[in-house]
Tab-separated table of C-alpha atoms in Angstrom:
chain	number	residue	atom	x	y	z
A	881	MET	CA	57.154	-99.542	68.034
A	882	GLY	CA	57.563	-101.186	71.372
A	883	HIS	CA	55.539	-98.790	73.081
A	884	ALA	CA	52.496	-99.071	70.920
A	885	PRO	CA	50.558	-101.897	72.709
A	886	GLU	CA	51.273	-100.008	76.110
A	887	VAL	CA	49.630	-96.814	74.556
A	888	ARG	CA	46.742	-98.842	73.134
A	889	ARG	CA	46.173	-100.156	76.639
A	890	ARG	CA	46.159	-96.906	78.308
A	891	ILE	CA	43.797	-95.428	75.660
A	892	GLY	CA	41.614	-98.275	75.907
A	893	ALA	CA	41.580	-98.131	79.941
A	894	THR	CA	40.698	-94.216	79.703
A	895	ASN	CA	37.717	-95.002	77.400
A	896	ARG	CA	36.543	-97.771	79.634
A	897	GLU	CA	36.786	-95.281	82.590
A	898	GLU	CA	35.028	-92.362	80.934
A	899	SER	CA	32.197	-94.619	79.941
A	900	SER	CA	32.115	-95.995	83.450
A	901	LEU	CA	31.585	-92.531	84.570
A	902	TRP	CA	28.980	-91.598	81.954
A	903	CYS	CA	26.793	-94.746	82.886
A	904	ALA	CA	27.095	-93.712	86.732
A	905	ARG	CA	26.022	-90.028	85.648
A	906	ILE	CA	22.854	-91.261	83.655
A	907	ALA	CA	21.985	-93.653	86.318
A	908	LEU	CA	21.974	-91.288	89.139
A	909	ILE	CA	20.054	-88.756	87.097
A	910	LEU	CA	17.525	-91.470	86.413
A	911	ALA	CA	17.203	-92.373	90.020
A	912	VAL	CA	16.800	-88.491	90.900
A	913	PHE	CA	14.303	-87.534	88.218
A	914	ALA	CA	12.165	-90.486	87.555
A	915	PRO	CA	10.277	-89.877	90.824
A	916	LEU	CA	9.149	-86.367	89.701
A	917	CYS	CA	6.893	-88.280	87.086
A	918	GLN	CA	3.743	-89.219	89.083
A	919	TYR	CA	1.463	-89.854	86.062
A	920	ALA	CA	2.724	-93.100	84.439
A	921	ILE	CA	2.461	-93.333	80.742
A	922	GLY	CA	-1.020	-94.593	79.896
A	923	ALA	CA	-2.341	-94.569	83.498
A	924	LYS	CA	-5.431	-92.588	84.386
A	925	PHE	CA	-5.961	-91.011	87.876
A	926	GLY	CA	-9.148	-89.832	89.464
A	927	PRO	CA	-9.592	-86.421	91.249
A	928	THR	CA	-7.963	-87.471	94.401
A	929	GLY	CA	-4.714	-88.688	92.798
A	930	GLN	CA	-5.705	-92.496	92.974
A	931	GLN	CA	-4.475	-94.621	90.189
A	932	LEU	CA	-7.645	-95.818	88.239
A	933	THR	CA	-6.102	-97.751	85.553
A	934	ALA	CA	-2.689	-99.604	85.234
A	935	GLY	CA	0.069	-97.727	83.163
A	936	LEU	CA	3.850	-97.967	82.731
A	937	PRO	CA	5.734	-97.757	86.136
A	938	VAL	CA	8.104	-95.144	85.030
A	939	PRO	CA	10.031	-94.997	88.416
A	940	THR	CA	10.654	-99.047	88.560
A	941	LEU	CA	11.799	-99.071	84.954
A	942	ALA	CA	14.022	-96.170	85.796
A	943	LEU	CA	15.373	-97.686	88.690
A	944	LEU	CA	16.021	-100.998	86.753
A	945	VAL	CA	17.871	-99.402	83.762
A	946	ALA	CA	19.892	-97.330	86.553
A	947	VAL	CA	20.920	-100.706	87.915
A	948	GLY	CA	21.772	-102.209	84.490
A	949	LEU	CA	23.877	-99.191	83.867
A	950	LEU	CA	25.735	-99.565	87.067
A	951	VAL	CA	26.509	-102.979	86.545
A	952	ALA	CA	27.839	-102.291	83.038
A	953	ALA	CA	29.921	-99.856	84.744
A	954	GLY	CA	31.664	-102.582	86.857
A	955	GLU	CA	29.241	-102.678	89.917
A	956	TRP	CA	28.577	-106.391	89.490
A	957	ARG	CA	28.386	-107.121	93.261
A	958	LEU	CA	24.993	-107.871	94.991
A	959	PRO	CA	23.807	-104.713	96.836
A	960	TYR	CA	25.118	-104.156	100.294
A	961	LEU	CA	22.235	-103.834	102.768
A	962	SER	CA	22.766	-101.989	105.854
A	963	TRP	CA	20.527	-102.923	109.294
A	964	ALA	CA	18.129	-99.930	108.591
A	965	GLN	CA	17.233	-101.545	105.316
A	966	ILE	CA	16.932	-105.112	106.572
A	967	LEU	CA	14.800	-104.207	109.347
A	968	LEU	CA	12.479	-101.889	107.256
A	969	VAL	CA	11.854	-104.613	104.752
A	970	CYS	CA	11.456	-107.423	107.242
A	971	LEU	CA	9.034	-105.315	109.793
A	972	VAL	CA	7.095	-103.925	106.978
A	973	SER	CA	6.459	-107.151	105.549
A	974	VAL	CA	4.817	-108.456	108.615
A	975	GLY	CA	1.596	-106.852	107.025
A	976	LEU	CA	1.470	-109.650	104.702
A	977	LEU	CA	0.200	-111.781	107.311
A	978	GLY	CA	-2.916	-109.821	107.293
A	979	LEU	CA	-3.622	-109.738	103.647
A	980	ALA	CA	-6.734	-111.866	102.622
A	981	ARG	CA	-6.059	-113.938	99.516
A	982	GLN	CA	-8.129	-112.127	96.788
A	983	GLU	CA	-5.872	-108.916	97.940
A	984	TRP	CA	-2.707	-110.529	96.986
A	985	SER	CA	-2.019	-108.344	94.011
A	986	THR	CA	-2.058	-105.397	95.903
A	987	GLY	CA	0.210	-106.648	98.412
A	988	VAL	CA	2.701	-107.791	96.022
A	989	LYS	CA	2.631	-104.324	94.228
A	990	GLU	CA	3.411	-102.655	97.671
A	991	LEU	CA	6.118	-105.189	98.503
A	992	VAL	CA	7.847	-104.504	95.057
A	993	GLN	CA	7.551	-100.827	95.873
A	994	LEU	CA	9.457	-101.357	99.255
A	995	GLY	CA	12.208	-103.469	97.502
A	996	GLU	CA	12.597	-100.396	95.153
A	997	ILE	CA	12.999	-98.053	98.264
A	998	ALA	CA	14.810	-100.296	100.648
A	999	VAL	CA	17.115	-102.136	98.448
A	1000	LEU	CA	17.503	-100.723	94.793
A	1001	ALA	CA	17.340	-96.999	95.504
A	1002	PRO	CA	20.297	-97.242	98.206
A	1003	PHE	CA	22.357	-99.088	95.797
A	1004	VAL	CA	21.966	-96.767	92.854
A	1005	TYR	CA	22.564	-93.710	94.879
A	1006	ARG	CA	25.997	-95.335	96.556
A	1007	ALA	CA	27.450	-96.667	93.522
A	1008	SER	CA	27.052	-93.484	91.689
A	1009	VAL	CA	28.156	-91.222	94.472
A	1010	ARG	CA	31.197	-93.360	94.966
A	1011	ARG	CA	32.132	-93.156	91.518
A	1012	LEU	CA	30.960	-89.585	90.755
A	1013	GLY	CA	32.216	-87.615	93.693
A	1014	TRP	CA	29.697	-85.289	95.952
A	1015	SER	CA	29.931	-81.872	93.669
A	1016	PHE	CA	27.937	-83.761	90.729
A	1017	THR	CA	25.380	-85.080	93.314
A	1018	ILE	CA	24.811	-81.565	94.621
A	1019	ARG	CA	24.414	-79.973	91.098
A	1020	THR	CA	21.941	-82.724	90.165
A	1021	MET	CA	19.858	-81.757	93.367
A	1022	VAL	CA	20.006	-78.139	92.401
A	1023	CYS	CA	18.397	-78.955	88.807
A	1024	ALA	CA	15.832	-81.133	90.699
A	1025	PHE	CA	14.779	-78.491	92.858
A	1026	ILE	CA	14.353	-76.484	89.900
A	1027	ALA	CA	12.240	-78.773	88.086
A	1028	LEU	CA	10.121	-79.759	91.120
A	1029	LEU	CA	9.233	-75.972	91.191
A	1030	LEU	CA	8.169	-75.988	87.629
A	1031	CYS	CA	6.127	-79.248	88.179
A	1032	LEU	CA	4.313	-77.792	91.217
A	1033	ALA	CA	3.723	-74.513	89.236
A	1034	MET	CA	2.375	-76.297	86.430
A	1035	PRO	CA	0.702	-79.382	87.602
A	1036	LYS	CA	-0.049	-80.756	84.140
A	1037	LEU	CA	3.901	-80.758	83.487
A	1038	ALA	CA	4.375	-83.854	85.262
A	1039	GLY	CA	1.166	-84.652	87.423
A	1040	LEU	CA	3.282	-84.577	90.704
A	1041	SER	CA	0.898	-84.088	93.685
A	1042	ALA	CA	1.422	-80.966	95.787
A	1043	ARG	CA	1.998	-83.287	98.964
A	1044	LYS	CA	4.608	-85.339	97.235
A	1045	GLY	CA	6.314	-82.315	95.678
A	1046	GLY	CA	6.721	-80.573	98.749
A	1047	MET	CA	8.260	-83.753	100.500
A	1048	LEU	CA	10.862	-83.971	97.704
A	1049	LEU	CA	11.743	-79.856	98.084
A	1050	VAL	CA	12.063	-80.504	101.829
A	1051	LEU	CA	14.671	-83.607	101.004
A	1052	CYS	CA	16.384	-81.423	98.546
A	1053	CYS	CA	17.105	-78.113	100.440
A	1054	PRO	CA	20.021	-79.028	102.507
A	1055	PHE	CA	21.711	-79.822	99.157
A	1056	LEU	CA	20.958	-76.412	97.686
A	1057	LEU	CA	22.165	-74.709	101.084
A	1058	PHE	CA	25.892	-75.945	100.276
A	1059	ALA	CA	25.478	-75.155	96.609
A	1060	LEU	CA	25.066	-71.450	97.958
A	1061	ALA	CA	27.902	-71.925	100.554
A	1062	ARG	CA	30.229	-72.438	97.570
A	1063	LEU	CA	29.483	-69.089	96.168
A	1064	SER	CA	32.417	-66.580	96.249
A	1065	SER	CA	30.597	-63.477	97.689
A	1066	ARG	CA	29.017	-63.375	101.114
A	1067	GLY	CA	26.276	-61.121	99.989
A	1068	ARG	CA	25.546	-63.482	97.169
A	1069	ARG	CA	25.423	-66.320	99.656
A	1070	MET	CA	23.122	-64.365	101.761
A	1071	ALA	CA	20.710	-63.312	99.124
A	1072	GLY	CA	20.682	-66.877	97.813
A	1073	ALA	CA	19.540	-68.214	101.085
A	1074	LEU	CA	17.016	-65.725	101.381
A	1075	GLY	CA	15.934	-66.628	98.027
A	1076	LEU	CA	16.032	-70.521	98.687
A	1077	GLY	CA	13.810	-70.078	101.665
A	1078	ALA	CA	11.188	-67.753	99.781
A	1079	LEU	CA	11.066	-70.173	96.978
A	1080	LEU	CA	10.523	-73.274	99.695
A	1081	GLY	CA	7.635	-71.015	101.259
A	1082	LEU	CA	6.030	-70.583	98.073
A	1083	GLY	CA	6.314	-74.223	96.821
A	1084	LEU	CA	5.138	-75.730	100.141
A	1085	SER	CA	1.440	-76.074	100.164
A	1086	HIS	CA	1.089	-77.641	103.616
A	1087	GLY	CA	2.037	-75.913	106.990
A	1088	GLY	CA	3.446	-79.414	108.173
A	1089	LEU	CA	6.153	-79.550	105.395
A	1090	VAL	CA	6.896	-75.921	105.987
A	1091	LEU	CA	7.866	-77.024	109.460
A	1092	ALA	CA	9.864	-80.154	108.206
A	1093	ALA	CA	11.748	-77.831	105.929
A	1094	VAL	CA	12.693	-75.563	109.036
A	1095	VAL	CA	13.798	-78.787	110.709
A	1096	SER	CA	15.897	-80.040	107.839
A	1097	LEU	CA	17.511	-76.593	107.432
A	1098	LEU	CA	18.408	-76.247	111.099
A	1099	VAL	CA	19.825	-79.723	111.453
A	1100	THR	CA	22.044	-79.053	108.362
A	1101	ALA	CA	23.459	-75.920	110.115
A	1102	LEU	CA	23.949	-77.766	113.369
A	1103	THR	CA	25.899	-80.606	111.738
A	1104	CYS	CA	28.079	-78.844	109.387
A	1105	ARG	CA	31.413	-77.605	110.067
A	1106	ARG	CA	31.799	-75.189	107.263
A	1107	PRO	CA	31.950	-71.572	108.597
A	1108	GLY	CA	29.012	-69.195	107.847
A	1109	CYS	CA	26.474	-72.268	107.250
A	1110	THR	CA	24.567	-71.369	110.479
A	1111	GLY	CA	24.032	-67.751	109.247
A	1112	LEU	CA	22.985	-69.444	105.644
A	1113	ALA	CA	20.437	-71.531	107.467
A	1114	SER	CA	18.942	-68.882	109.500
A	1115	ALA	CA	18.418	-66.568	106.373
A	1116	ALA	CA	16.869	-69.483	104.397
A	1117	VAL	CA	14.600	-70.290	107.430
A	1118	ALA	CA	13.676	-66.458	107.916
A	1119	GLY	CA	12.632	-66.260	104.008
A	1120	LEU	CA	10.778	-69.659	104.390
A	1121	LEU	CA	8.374	-68.578	107.230
A	1122	LEU	CA	7.965	-64.957	105.724
A	1123	ALA	CA	6.985	-66.529	102.323
A	1124	SER	CA	4.650	-69.076	103.735
A	1125	ALA	CA	2.936	-66.652	105.966
A	1126	VAL	CA	1.999	-64.312	103.152
A	1127	THR	CA	1.203	-66.656	100.497
A	1128	PRO	CA	-2.642	-66.736	99.851
A	1129	PHE	CA	-3.332	-70.545	100.148
A	1130	SER	CA	-6.225	-72.005	98.634
A	1131	SER	CA	-7.287	-73.777	102.038
A	1132	PRO	CA	-6.643	-72.451	105.495
A	1133	TRP	CA	-5.400	-75.909	106.437
A	1134	SER	CA	-2.627	-75.434	104.182
A	1135	ALA	CA	-1.050	-72.490	105.716
A	1136	LEU	CA	1.262	-72.462	109.010
A	1137	SER	CA	-0.774	-70.025	110.760
A	1138	PRO	CA	-3.947	-69.798	113.234
A	1139	ARG	CA	-6.274	-70.025	110.296
A	1140	ARG	CA	-6.621	-73.834	110.542
A	1141	ASP	CA	-10.138	-74.514	110.513
A	1142	ALA	CA	-11.924	-76.987	112.868
A	1143	GLU	CA	-13.191	-78.999	110.127
A	1144	HIS	CA	-9.677	-80.368	108.935
A	1145	LEU	CA	-8.532	-80.660	112.347
A	1146	ARG	CA	-11.629	-82.714	113.426
A	1147	ARG	CA	-11.249	-84.945	110.214
A	1148	GLY	CA	-7.451	-85.684	111.159
A	1149	ASN	CA	-8.214	-86.411	114.767
A	1150	ILE	CA	-10.820	-88.868	113.612
A	1151	GLU	CA	-8.257	-90.646	111.316
A	1152	LEU	CA	-5.561	-90.857	113.935
A	1153	LEU	CA	-7.821	-92.069	116.657
A	1154	ALA	CA	-9.043	-94.718	113.925
A	1155	ALA	CA	-5.538	-95.740	113.341
A	1156	ALA	CA	-4.759	-95.928	117.111
A	1157	GLN	CA	-7.356	-98.657	117.527
A	1158	ALA	CA	-5.666	-100.630	114.712
A	1159	PRO	CA	-3.323	-102.879	116.703
A	1160	ALA	CA	-6.350	-104.443	118.788
A	1161	VAL	CA	-8.198	-105.312	115.434
A	1162	TYR	CA	-5.422	-106.014	113.329
A	1163	PRO	CA	-2.500	-107.254	115.415
A	1164	LEU	CA	-0.478	-108.156	112.440
A	1165	GLY	CA	-1.702	-105.269	110.254
A	1166	ALA	CA	-4.686	-105.203	107.996
A	1167	GLY	CA	-2.391	-106.091	104.843
A	1168	LEU	CA	-0.118	-104.019	102.647
A	1169	GLY	CA	-2.112	-101.731	100.518
A	1170	SER	CA	-5.228	-102.094	102.599
A	1171	TYR	CA	-5.217	-98.786	104.713
A	1172	GLN	CA	-8.306	-97.224	102.836
A	1173	ALA	CA	-10.748	-100.113	103.601
A	1174	ALA	CA	-9.357	-100.856	107.265
A	1175	SER	CA	-9.329	-97.219	108.132
A	1176	ASN	CA	-12.765	-96.716	107.001
A	1177	ARG	CA	-13.636	-99.698	109.012
A	1178	LEU	CA	-11.916	-98.531	112.128
A	1179	ARG	CA	-13.579	-95.106	111.968
A	1180	GLN	CA	-16.908	-96.764	113.112
A	1181	GLY	CA	-15.617	-97.552	116.385
A	1182	VAL	CA	-14.405	-93.753	117.104
A	1183	ALA	CA	-16.045	-92.335	120.225
A	1184	GLU	CA	-16.842	-89.159	118.045
A	1185	GLN	CA	-18.887	-90.783	115.242
A	1186	PRO	CA	-17.703	-89.161	112.167
A	1187	HIS	CA	-20.242	-87.256	109.861
A	1188	PRO	CA	-21.027	-89.148	106.535
A	1189	ALA	CA	-18.834	-86.533	104.741
A	1190	ASP	CA	-16.011	-87.203	106.924
A	1191	ASN	CA	-16.002	-90.952	106.540
A	1192	LYS	CA	-13.575	-91.095	103.878
A	1193	VAL	CA	-9.780	-91.309	103.538
A	1194	PRO	CA	-7.834	-88.830	101.353
A	1195	GLN	CA	-5.562	-90.395	98.916
A	1196	ASP	CA	-2.479	-88.080	99.179
A	1197	GLY	CA	-2.765	-86.749	102.740
A	1198	ASN	CA	-2.236	-89.532	105.165
A	1199	CYS	CA	0.500	-89.697	107.909
A	1200	GLN	CA	2.928	-92.426	107.086
A	1201	TYR	CA	3.140	-93.445	110.520
A	1202	ALA	CA	-0.708	-94.066	110.728
A	1203	VAL	CA	-0.663	-95.903	107.452
A	1204	LEU	CA	1.980	-98.605	108.774
A	1205	LEU	CA	0.244	-98.820	111.983
A	1206	VAL	CA	-3.080	-99.926	110.038
A	1207	GLU	CA	-1.352	-101.871	107.334
A	1208	SER	CA	1.622	-103.728	109.269
A	1209	GLY	CA	0.970	-103.092	112.941
A	1210	VAL	CA	3.514	-101.626	115.544
A	1211	ALA	CA	5.948	-103.623	113.597
A	1212	GLY	CA	5.686	-101.545	110.606
A	1213	VAL	CA	6.071	-98.172	112.400
A	1214	LEU	CA	9.060	-99.740	114.453
A	1215	GLY	CA	10.617	-100.447	110.797
A	1216	LEU	CA	10.184	-97.138	109.488
A	1217	VAL	CA	11.546	-95.517	112.841
A	1218	LEU	CA	14.511	-97.712	112.539
A	1219	PHE	CA	15.311	-96.877	108.799
A	1220	LEU	CA	15.251	-93.336	109.307
A	1221	GLY	CA	16.480	-93.303	112.650
A	1222	LEU	CA	19.542	-95.395	112.375
A	1223	ALA	CA	20.240	-93.535	109.001
A	1224	LEU	CA	20.037	-90.261	110.950
A	1225	LEU	CA	22.475	-91.328	113.668
A	1226	GLY	CA	24.653	-93.044	110.937
A	1227	GLY	CA	24.934	-90.017	108.625
A	1228	PRO	CA	27.842	-88.203	110.465
A	1229	ARG	CA	30.148	-91.252	110.221
A	1230	SER	CA	29.392	-92.366	106.757
A	1231	ARG	CA	32.563	-92.151	104.376
A	1232	VAL	CA	33.442	-92.186	100.816
A	1233	ALA	CA	37.064	-93.176	99.791
A	1234	GLY	CA	39.078	-90.379	98.568
A	1235	GLU	CA	36.954	-87.521	99.495
A	1236	SER	CA	38.433	-84.260	100.766
A	1237	PRO	CA	37.503	-82.934	104.419
A	1238	VAL	CA	35.291	-80.155	103.032
A	1239	ALA	CA	33.460	-82.384	100.874
A	1240	VAL	CA	32.992	-85.093	103.799
A	1241	SER	CA	31.719	-82.188	106.062
A	1242	GLU	CA	29.328	-81.134	103.408
A	1243	ARG	CA	27.983	-84.670	102.687
A	1244	ARG	CA	27.347	-85.755	106.111
A	1245	ALA	CA	25.611	-82.467	106.997
A	1246	ALA	CA	23.249	-82.700	104.062
A	1247	LEU	CA	22.550	-86.217	104.618
A	1248	THR	CA	21.637	-85.684	108.157
A	1249	GLY	CA	19.422	-82.709	107.507
A	1250	ALA	CA	17.577	-84.309	104.729
A	1251	LEU	CA	16.976	-87.434	107.058
A	1252	ALA	CA	15.751	-84.962	109.749
A	1253	GLY	CA	13.389	-83.547	107.303
A	1254	ALA	CA	12.222	-87.266	106.197
A	1255	VAL	CA	11.246	-87.984	109.846
A	1256	ALA	CA	9.107	-84.979	109.878
A	1257	CYS	CA	7.596	-85.133	106.622
A	1258	ALA	CA	6.273	-89.077	107.105
A	1259	ALA	CA	4.081	-87.049	109.589
A	1260	PHE	CA	2.413	-85.061	106.939
A	1261	GLY	CA	2.251	-87.491	103.869
A	1262	LEU	CA	3.157	-90.876	102.390
A	1263	LEU	CA	7.012	-91.239	102.697
A	1264	LEU	CA	7.049	-94.587	101.457
A	1265	SER	CA	5.595	-94.178	98.123
A	1266	ARG	CA	7.308	-93.870	94.909
A	1267	GLY	CA	6.879	-89.973	94.818
A	1268	ALA	CA	9.365	-89.463	97.798
A	1269	GLY	CA	10.325	-93.069	98.703
A	1270	ILE	CA	13.054	-93.442	96.085
A	1271	TRP	CA	14.841	-90.387	97.338
A	1272	ALA	CA	14.515	-91.389	100.935
A	1273	GLY	CA	15.815	-94.611	100.282
A	1274	GLY	CA	18.797	-93.302	98.462
A	1275	LEU	CA	19.570	-90.956	101.274
A	1276	VAL	CA	19.559	-93.817	103.782
A	1277	GLY	CA	21.791	-95.758	101.512
A	1278	LEU	CA	24.245	-92.898	101.380
A	1279	ALA	CA	23.960	-92.445	105.209
A	1280	ALA	CA	24.893	-96.120	105.628
A	1281	MET	CA	27.716	-96.069	103.039
A	1282	PRO	CA	29.845	-99.302	103.799
A	1283	ALA	CA	33.409	-99.560	103.777
A	1284	LYS	CA	35.330	-100.250	100.721
A	1285	GLY	CA	35.419	-103.925	99.996
A	1286	SER	CA	32.654	-105.075	102.327
A	1287	ARG	CA	31.175	-108.406	101.094
A	1288	ARG	CA	28.535	-109.151	103.614
A	1289	PHE	CA	26.166	-110.429	101.185
A	1290	TRP	CA	24.594	-112.826	103.410
A	1291	ARG	CA	22.244	-109.829	104.796
A	1292	LEU	CA	20.673	-109.960	101.438
A	1293	MET	CA	20.012	-113.875	101.799
A	1294	VAL	CA	18.613	-113.216	105.146
A	1295	CYS	CA	16.223	-110.502	104.527
A	1296	GLY	CA	15.075	-112.320	101.450
A	1297	GLY	CA	14.463	-115.805	103.606
A	1298	VAL	CA	12.414	-113.649	106.121
A	1299	VAL	CA	10.058	-112.138	103.380
A	1300	LEU	CA	9.571	-115.385	101.611
A	1301	ALA	CA	8.743	-116.977	105.127
A	1302	LEU	CA	6.123	-114.312	105.843
A	1303	VAL	CA	4.922	-114.661	102.249
A	1304	CYS	CA	4.331	-118.532	102.719
A	1305	GLY	CA	2.888	-118.033	106.255
A	1306	ALA	CA	0.581	-115.403	105.011
A	1307	TYR	CA	-0.881	-117.207	102.069
A	1308	LEU	CA	-1.263	-120.659	104.074
A	1309	GLY	CA	-2.662	-119.164	107.046
A	1310	ASN	CA	-5.458	-116.986	105.673
A	1311	GLU	CA	-8.502	-117.318	103.793
A	1312	LYS	CA	-10.809	-114.959	101.527
A	1313	SER	CA	-12.162	-112.113	103.801
A	1314	ARG	CA	-15.666	-111.771	104.175
A	1315	ASP	CA	-15.988	-108.177	103.274
A	1316	ALA	CA	-13.743	-104.886	102.854
A	1317	GLY	CA	-11.545	-104.352	105.714
A	1318	ALA	CA	-12.487	-107.394	107.612
A	1319	PRO	CA	-9.614	-108.961	109.754
A	1320	SER	CA	-7.850	-111.935	108.234
A	1321	TRP	CA	-7.872	-115.400	110.166
A	1322	LEU	CA	-4.621	-114.797	111.462
A	1323	ASN	CA	-5.408	-111.472	112.880
A	1324	ARG	CA	-8.707	-112.834	114.248
A	1325	GLN	CA	-6.788	-115.504	116.199
A	1326	LEU	CA	-4.668	-112.855	117.913
A	1327	ALA	CA	-7.012	-110.049	118.393
A	1328	SER	CA	-7.430	-108.798	121.946
A	1329	GLY	CA	-10.442	-109.545	123.903
A	1330	PRO	CA	-13.158	-112.114	123.265
A	1331	GLY	CA	-14.810	-112.149	120.129
A	1332	ALA	CA	-13.010	-109.099	119.000
A	1333	ALA	CA	-13.920	-108.374	115.273
A	1334	ALA	CA	-15.941	-111.552	115.347
A	1335	SER	CA	-18.735	-110.323	113.175
A	1336	PRO	CA	-18.189	-108.242	110.003
A	1337	LEU	CA	-19.257	-104.402	109.875
A	1338	ARG	CA	-21.544	-103.477	107.160
A	1339	ILE	CA	-20.143	-100.104	106.153
A	1340	ALA	CA	-19.930	-98.269	102.793
A	1341	MET	CA	-17.037	-97.336	101.047
A	1342	LEU	CA	-17.345	-93.735	100.203
A	1343	SER	CA	-15.526	-91.872	97.448
A	1344	ASP	CA	-13.910	-88.529	98.253
A	1345	PRO	CA	-14.125	-86.083	95.190
A	1346	LEU	CA	-12.554	-83.134	96.796
A	1347	ALA	CA	-9.680	-84.874	98.895
A	1348	GLY	CA	-5.873	-83.603	98.046
């Protein structure tokens, strides 16, 4: 009878531990699968993918529920912020200084999204992997890869755009490589790698993302110590290039081949040349979420005047580096490069307590390969969006996994203080803009050259029914 209280305590501890694991499982599943749902419940989208009416922000709510589950599981501490996360939030938030007062709703929305990517997503991924281990994460990513292929094959299933879905496939492929490496037979492993490459080639609708997938697979192989991984990656790359070369894409620009037509190249060049002028007109950035209006305005200064049909900005085809250069200036681009670059360098050194040497090698190589793919993906799409940003932020969090017991919470306070100071300075220092895309008062004071952007340009915002 004396042992009964001890037995009950052990049973209670076991039940609590099991509940904690289930909370962590659900949290990771929510964080991985929520970004697949682009069409928020109740929202309506135009033909270019632009959200026309407000709806339920599914990824945001899913992340908040995941955080709540992890807190219930015992993760009650404030999120740990790596320097990569701090620098991204602080430097991209400089774009608030270029925001006109009537555009604050757009800026706040972008700032919330930045917080999801750089603070909440890394916290959820870190806590879940620390509790569940690496094997569960690989299985979750394999399921996500299959779900992505279904979403891209049937767009009405989740409404995920081809560009964002392609970026998620690129971030997923290193995890699948290690799932294949665990198969018992060498023949099965090689056949699976060829199949993985073929599925990637059929699922990616843009040549740049095909290139990003190749980079991701090769970097994974170079950083992995598992025997035979180089052969698997080579087989996957061969299947990827073969499938992408023979797939009859709807647009020549989509394929990784010499069939790219001059029209798309010219439009892309005009957009990049316009973005390159942004620091002279918008030294502090045009403002978070103001890329379309500012880019249309900057296009008027390009030496090669665009045809009216080219004077528009696609909703889902912008280079992330160009978007940040226009919205947040040089600081924003530097923030993204540090966010991905520091995590890419730190991935091989990240650690999780209690991991086996094989799991350590797999996790580090998969993170390094996925982040290398993210660096390339950012050149061909909007990486810091809910479609791919939650995944990218989570992978950065895993690559910057802190040592057990780290309590450097002052980083979160410093980061929040910088953002609050930028918000106050932007609101107090700017007035209502004169027309769409006009530089803010702070930008006009710092603009290079006498009278830079002194008189507003009167241009029309053109819709783009065929973009995307």
